[in-house]
Amino acid sequence: MFETYKSFIFRVAEEKGFEDYEIFYMEGKEHGLYIEGGEDYSHQKGIAFRGSIDGKTGTAYTENFSHEAMLTLVESAYENMMILEPVHTQYYEPSMAYETISTQDRRLEEANNLKGLCDDFKRVIATYKDLENSTGELKTTQTIYRVANSKGLNLRHHLHTIYAFLRLIVNREGMMQSTLAYEGGCTLECIDPEHMIKEGYEKCRGYFDKGSIPSGTYNVLVKNNIAALLLSSISVFFNGRSAATGQGIYLGKVGKKVAKSCLSIIDDPFDSHGVFARPFDAVGARAEKQFVIQEGVFKGFLNDAYSAQALGEAIACNSHRFAYNFPNDIYPSNMRIEEGTQSFEELIEGLDTGIYITEISAYFPGHGVNPITGDFSIPATGFYIEKGQIKHAIQGMAIAGNLYDFINNVSMVGNDRAYGVPTCFYKGAPKWYGCYSAPTILVEAVSISGE
Amino acid sequence: MIQTRLAEEVIGIALSTGGDYAEIHIDDTVRNTIHMDQGRITNALTGNDFGASIRVFEGFNCVYAYTNDVSEEGLVCLAGQVAQTIKGTKKLRGIQLTQAIQTNIHPVQILPTSIKNSQKVNYLIDAYTAASKYDSCITGAKGFYRDISQKIWVANSEGLIHTDYRIYSRLNINAIADLQSNRQVGIENREVQLGLEYFENQRAQRLGEEAAHKAMTLLQAKPSPKGEIPVVLGRGEGTFIHECCGHALEGSCVSGGGSIYSNRLGQKVANSKISVCDDGTMASVYGSLNIDDEGVRATRNMLITDGILTGYMLDRLSARKLGMQPTGCGRKESYRFSPTSRMTNTFVLPGQDKEEDIIKSVEYGLYVKSVGGGTAHVTTGGFDFVVDEAYMIENGEITYPVRGATLNGFADEALRDITMVGNSLADGADDYSISGSLCGASSGQVPVTASIPMLKIKKLTVGGK
């Protein structure tokens, strides 16, 4: 059907007078199972159209594939184009060589594999007597992405993913503590129920032994999956479009030292454990692995064609869209803090006395993080560490500062990289593109609000 | 949106393996978003979301499926897939559907679909221009305009077809103020269940000015104090009640036993000065509904009465689990989400205290005038939210602005520690009081409002630099 839709839309676009045009098409299936009972399925497809005349570009989308709806699609894009000013954009020729990524695990199409995994989760949860009322979702997806344009480009990528998202609740004599656990990737092996539940349970159990700390400045250890969430907040400052309009904390920092040598941040679209592995972005640009920070030096922004030209940077392959019904913007694909060599025990020893952060909330730009200045104040949960030992849990504290300083103050990096839950998997959260991972990190001099 | 005969057939197939309730929901939505940065229109996206979902219950088991193949073949196929996963004993046959009598309490004068985007950009340009002129320190503004026109069609095995047409409009402006190396951002956002008539009378300009005013206030603000201190929450800033106890009172949390309010009906959960209501029936208010996404009429629902827990917000499934009746708050963002219990318009009822007396009673504390979003942890009752605009209170007087504060606490303590409740809820002349926000949770982002009279809380943890 794709070729039929393409031919029809391209003919309408040509008649409308578009000089260049493109369609981004997605067709997918999802299957979800819930630990607490319940099941869901979906079949979905949709198409987005982008077209340009005289440097102006308009976009629109539809899920309705009638001829009338597709005429409206092109007409809406035309109308939107008329209100925009000309900016540099790109329609790629079919001449680039694309990396091959293995993101097809056919086992994820088998419902019985998902059911077996769900049974494993239930079995493991049942082995913990005080793990009550826990909920969770296991989901498999299979999606075909197509990008085709008037230059003759016609790309296809088939992606399978699986993820598990648990809310574990430990109930001790009527008092409850909870935590979220996440694992995901492109193969069945990316989910390990025993590991997810054990780690979440032990963390949660520790929260019952609560204490408080005075407000002040502390060295903090940030747990791997929580450091990944903070990386997602920081990544908005790697957006080349923001930089091109004079905004952001890394303006004028290309080639300069912005962190200690132990810190490197890389965007890796070929990481098959990341759920956004793709050989091309949403406009068909060939995906590239890029250092944003390499051994403490800021290497450059993530770009689309417009920002790359405005900033004079060479690579423009991060024009992503979460789906056809979202606008193109610059996002990372699978971004990570590179692992260091130190074990978690060595990090705790390095911390000596301070705070170990194990949960955060409100870490989103515009909600806990100022997307212009990088100032942040984020509610957190964790543990007070004294002389390398956990003393007690701390709930209801907040960490605050500026993300530029925070990154600059990372002094040790662990070897235990883990993935944070992608924002888009939180139902109801903004559907931001991007998957993030990090090892546990030690950050010096962080302001903590306590008593 | 589909023929009654087809809907009856689809519901019949969905129930063919013993389900005891089936529902078909069709959603035809036009969404339109325009982005502006520094007075230039940078992005515009128009689209049509069109799909259907089928849901079947068998006892407490729920199977949900959606598709955007709304053809007869697509719906029949989907119903068959749902039925395959149900293994029940009920034999509901021959469902006959009739159209329910509809009323619309949210009249719209100017439909967004009747106006071209080339005219809508003027709201953004007007707001930008007003913000830029506000002060020489305002160096820029960006924001977006969005409208949503959502047609809903719901039919279920109880035999009724419900339809609704929901119109939402939104304008968001971020004004940027710079002074030497100090840069601050003032954010203003208006989300209403109205058409474009809302933007008449220079509302966009006023929004731009308010964003600029907020940015200028932040420019002059000192860093927020940190630690546990008394907090006065300004009138209208309902994020507190939404996050503090609202989510934990939603049936989906309560019925699974994972909420701090599970099994606590009739118990004292707040200071006796506190009564909390969720009311989806208020005309043209952002969180209101004619019918919910399960075809249940919206209600006014007392949650806490004089400090006693008196009700929950219940969708059909959580009501089943608790042996209670749904309260007309089964909601979802679109056909892609299974509906669940969600807040509509949630507020604390006014008390007896004069606002000036509340301020005077604080020796050292924080006055929170405007807040951003927040999050809730329903198991522990933990909540947090971001403060947009706040001032110090010293010796009973509001003194200087502060920035960078967050507030967090625990519901049981915070509701108990409310010692004073202001005597008015909202200024009726302030048309902005009907603005709300999108609340994100398991059934997607749905429109809500929340409001409070001025409240004094003995202590909350204030996070700041």
PDB file of C-alpha atoms in Angstrom, chain A residues 338-444:
ATOM      1  CA  GLU A 338      30.588   6.358  28.254  1.00  0.00           C
ATOM      2  CA  GLU A 339      31.539   3.897  30.950  1.00  0.00           C
ATOM      3  CA  GLY A 340      34.595   4.487  33.107  1.00  0.00           C
ATOM      4  CA  THR A 341      36.596   1.848  34.887  1.00  0.00           C
ATOM      5  CA  GLN A 342      35.469   2.178  38.478  1.00  0.00           C
ATOM      6  CA  SER A 343      33.179  -0.288  40.167  1.00  0.00           C
ATOM      7  CA  PHE A 344      30.228   0.838  42.250  1.00  0.00           C
ATOM      8  CA  GLU A 345      32.160  -0.063  45.410  1.00  0.00           C
ATOM      9  CA  GLU A 346      35.055   2.139  44.336  1.00  0.00           C
ATOM     10  CA  LEU A 347      32.638   4.996  43.704  1.00  0.00           C
ATOM     11  CA  ILE A 348      31.092   4.653  47.167  1.00  0.00           C
ATOM     12  CA  GLU A 349      34.599   4.649  48.599  1.00  0.00           C
ATOM     13  CA  GLY A 350      35.429   7.718  46.535  1.00  0.00           C
ATOM     14  CA  LEU A 351      32.323   9.455  47.860  1.00  0.00           C
ATOM     15  CA  ASP A 352      33.182   8.644  51.481  1.00  0.00           C
ATOM     16  CA  THR A 353      30.465  10.871  52.947  1.00  0.00           C
ATOM     17  CA  GLY A 354      27.609  12.300  50.905  1.00  0.00           C
ATOM     18  CA  ILE A 355      24.329  11.426  49.212  1.00  0.00           C
ATOM     19  CA  TYR A 356      23.471   8.522  46.898  1.00  0.00           C
ATOM     20  CA  ILE A 357      20.595   9.582  44.615  1.00  0.00           C
ATOM     21  CA  THR A 358      18.353   6.678  43.553  1.00  0.00           C
ATOM     22  CA  GLU A 359      15.120   8.368  42.357  1.00  0.00           C
ATOM     23  CA  ILE A 360      14.251  11.739  40.851  1.00  0.00           C
ATOM     24  CA  SER A 361      11.092  13.328  39.530  1.00  0.00           C
ATOM     25  CA  ALA A 362      10.338  16.575  37.691  1.00  0.00           C
ATOM     26  CA  TYR A 363      13.583  16.411  35.737  1.00  0.00           C
ATOM     27  CA  PHE A 364      12.055  17.577  32.460  1.00  0.00           C
ATOM     28  CA  PRO A 365      12.999  20.804  30.718  1.00  0.00           C
ATOM     29  CA  GLY A 366      10.376  23.352  31.670  1.00  0.00           C
ATOM     30  CA  HIS A 367       9.496  21.305  34.731  1.00  0.00           C
ATOM     31  CA  GLY A 368      12.358  21.217  37.229  1.00  0.00           C
ATOM     32  CA  VAL A 369      14.928  22.278  34.639  1.00  0.00           C
ATOM     33  CA  ASN A 370      15.049  25.722  33.068  1.00  0.00           C
ATOM     34  CA  PRO A 371      15.492  24.978  29.349  1.00  0.00           C
ATOM     35  CA  ILE A 372      17.189  28.307  28.686  1.00  0.00           C
ATOM     36  CA  THR A 373      19.542  28.757  31.646  1.00  0.00           C
ATOM     37  CA  GLY A 374      20.129  25.155  32.775  1.00  0.00           C
ATOM     38  CA  ASP A 375      19.178  25.992  36.371  1.00  0.00           C
ATOM     39  CA  PHE A 376      17.496  23.027  38.016  1.00  0.00           C
ATOM     40  CA  SER A 377      15.765  22.092  41.219  1.00  0.00           C
ATOM     41  CA  ILE A 378      14.702  18.468  41.177  1.00  0.00           C
ATOM     42  CA  PRO A 379      12.946  16.451  43.902  1.00  0.00           C
ATOM     43  CA  ALA A 380      14.959  13.356  44.793  1.00  0.00           C
ATOM     44  CA  THR A 381      15.106  10.259  46.966  1.00  0.00           C
ATOM     45  CA  GLY A 382      18.245   8.482  48.051  1.00  0.00           C
ATOM     46  CA  PHE A 383      20.503   7.460  50.894  1.00  0.00           C
ATOM     47  CA  TYR A 384      22.904   9.220  53.227  1.00  0.00           C
ATOM     48  CA  ILE A 385      26.368   7.676  52.954  1.00  0.00           C
ATOM     49  CA  GLU A 386      28.877   8.032  55.760  1.00  0.00           C
ATOM     50  CA  LYS A 387      32.427   6.694  55.492  1.00  0.00           C
ATOM     51  CA  GLY A 388      31.460   4.563  52.513  1.00  0.00           C
ATOM     52  CA  GLN A 389      28.456   2.950  54.242  1.00  0.00           C
ATOM     53  CA  ILE A 390      24.708   3.509  53.716  1.00  0.00           C
ATOM     54  CA  LYS A 391      23.359   5.091  56.932  1.00  0.00           C
ATOM     55  CA  HIS A 392      19.694   5.770  56.133  1.00  0.00           C
ATOM     56  CA  ALA A 393      17.237   6.703  53.377  1.00  0.00           C
ATOM     57  CA  ILE A 394      16.287  10.304  52.639  1.00  0.00           C
ATOM     58  CA  GLN A 395      12.945  11.162  51.071  1.00  0.00           C
ATOM     59  CA  GLY A 396      11.576  14.570  50.205  1.00  0.00           C
ATOM     60  CA  MET A 397      14.892  16.265  49.410  1.00  0.00           C
ATOM     61  CA  ALA A 398      15.718  18.299  46.321  1.00  0.00           C
ATOM     62  CA  ILE A 399      18.928  18.650  44.360  1.00  0.00           C
ATOM     63  CA  ALA A 400      19.604  22.038  42.796  1.00  0.00           C
ATOM     64  CA  GLY A 401      22.189  23.885  40.753  1.00  0.00           C
ATOM     65  CA  ASN A 402      23.010  24.491  37.119  1.00  0.00           C
ATOM     66  CA  LEU A 403      23.422  21.649  34.646  1.00  0.00           C
ATOM     67  CA  TYR A 404      26.590  23.177  33.188  1.00  0.00           C
ATOM     68  CA  ASP A 405      28.228  23.082  36.651  1.00  0.00           C
ATOM     69  CA  PHE A 406      26.753  19.650  37.315  1.00  0.00           C
ATOM     70  CA  ILE A 407      28.428  18.189  34.213  1.00  0.00           C
ATOM     71  CA  ASN A 408      31.637  20.065  34.975  1.00  0.00           C
ATOM     72  CA  ASN A 409      31.694  18.566  38.472  1.00  0.00           C
ATOM     73  CA  VAL A 410      31.438  14.908  37.441  1.00  0.00           C
ATOM     74  CA  SER A 411      34.652  13.539  38.967  1.00  0.00           C
ATOM     75  CA  MET A 412      34.268   9.752  38.742  1.00  0.00           C
ATOM     76  CA  VAL A 413      32.444   7.522  36.252  1.00  0.00           C
ATOM     77  CA  GLY A 414      31.469   3.926  36.973  1.00  0.00           C
ATOM     78  CA  ASN A 415      31.495   0.823  34.817  1.00  0.00           C
ATOM     79  CA  ASP A 416      27.864  -0.180  35.417  1.00  0.00           C
ATOM     80  CA  ARG A 417      25.977   1.522  32.559  1.00  0.00           C
ATOM     81  CA  ALA A 418      22.194   1.117  32.589  1.00  0.00           C
ATOM     82  CA  TYR A 419      19.283   2.582  30.630  1.00  0.00           C
ATOM     83  CA  GLY A 420      16.860   5.118  32.054  1.00  0.00           C
ATOM     84  CA  VAL A 421      13.218   4.788  31.136  1.00  0.00           C
ATOM     85  CA  PRO A 422      12.719   6.796  27.919  1.00  0.00           C
ATOM     86  CA  THR A 423      10.346   9.671  28.563  1.00  0.00           C
ATOM     87  CA  CYS A 424       8.077   8.472  25.771  1.00  0.00           C
ATOM     88  CA  PHE A 425       7.356   5.240  27.681  1.00  0.00           C
ATOM     89  CA  TYR A 426       5.814   7.147  30.577  1.00  0.00           C
ATOM     90  CA  LYS A 427       2.198   7.158  29.530  1.00  0.00           C
ATOM     91  CA  GLY A 428       1.046  10.740  29.500  1.00  0.00           C
ATOM     92  CA  ALA A 429       4.539  12.227  29.368  1.00  0.00           C
ATOM     93  CA  PRO A 430       5.666  14.204  26.328  1.00  0.00           C
ATOM     94  CA  LYS A 431       6.579  11.885  23.468  1.00  0.00           C
ATOM     95  CA  TRP A 432      10.192  12.921  23.204  1.00  0.00           C
ATOM     96  CA  TYR A 433      12.426  10.977  20.932  1.00  0.00           C
ATOM     97  CA  GLY A 434      15.554   9.482  22.468  1.00  0.00           C
ATOM     98  CA  CYS A 435      16.875   6.729  24.690  1.00  0.00           C
ATOM     99  CA  TYR A 436      19.514   7.426  27.346  1.00  0.00           C
ATOM    100  CA  SER A 437      21.955   5.359  29.355  1.00  0.00           C
ATOM    101  CA  ALA A 438      24.704   6.095  31.860  1.00  0.00           C
ATOM    102  CA  PRO A 439      26.883   4.488  34.474  1.00  0.00           C
ATOM    103  CA  THR A 440      26.777   5.625  38.110  1.00  0.00           C
ATOM    104  CA  ILE A 441      28.578   8.975  38.411  1.00  0.00           C
ATOM    105  CA  LEU A 442      30.129  10.925  41.285  1.00  0.00           C
ATOM    106  CA  VAL A 443      29.345  14.644  41.203  1.00  0.00           C
ATOM    107  CA  GLU A 444      30.988  17.140  43.529  1.00  0.00           C
TER     108      GLU A 444
END
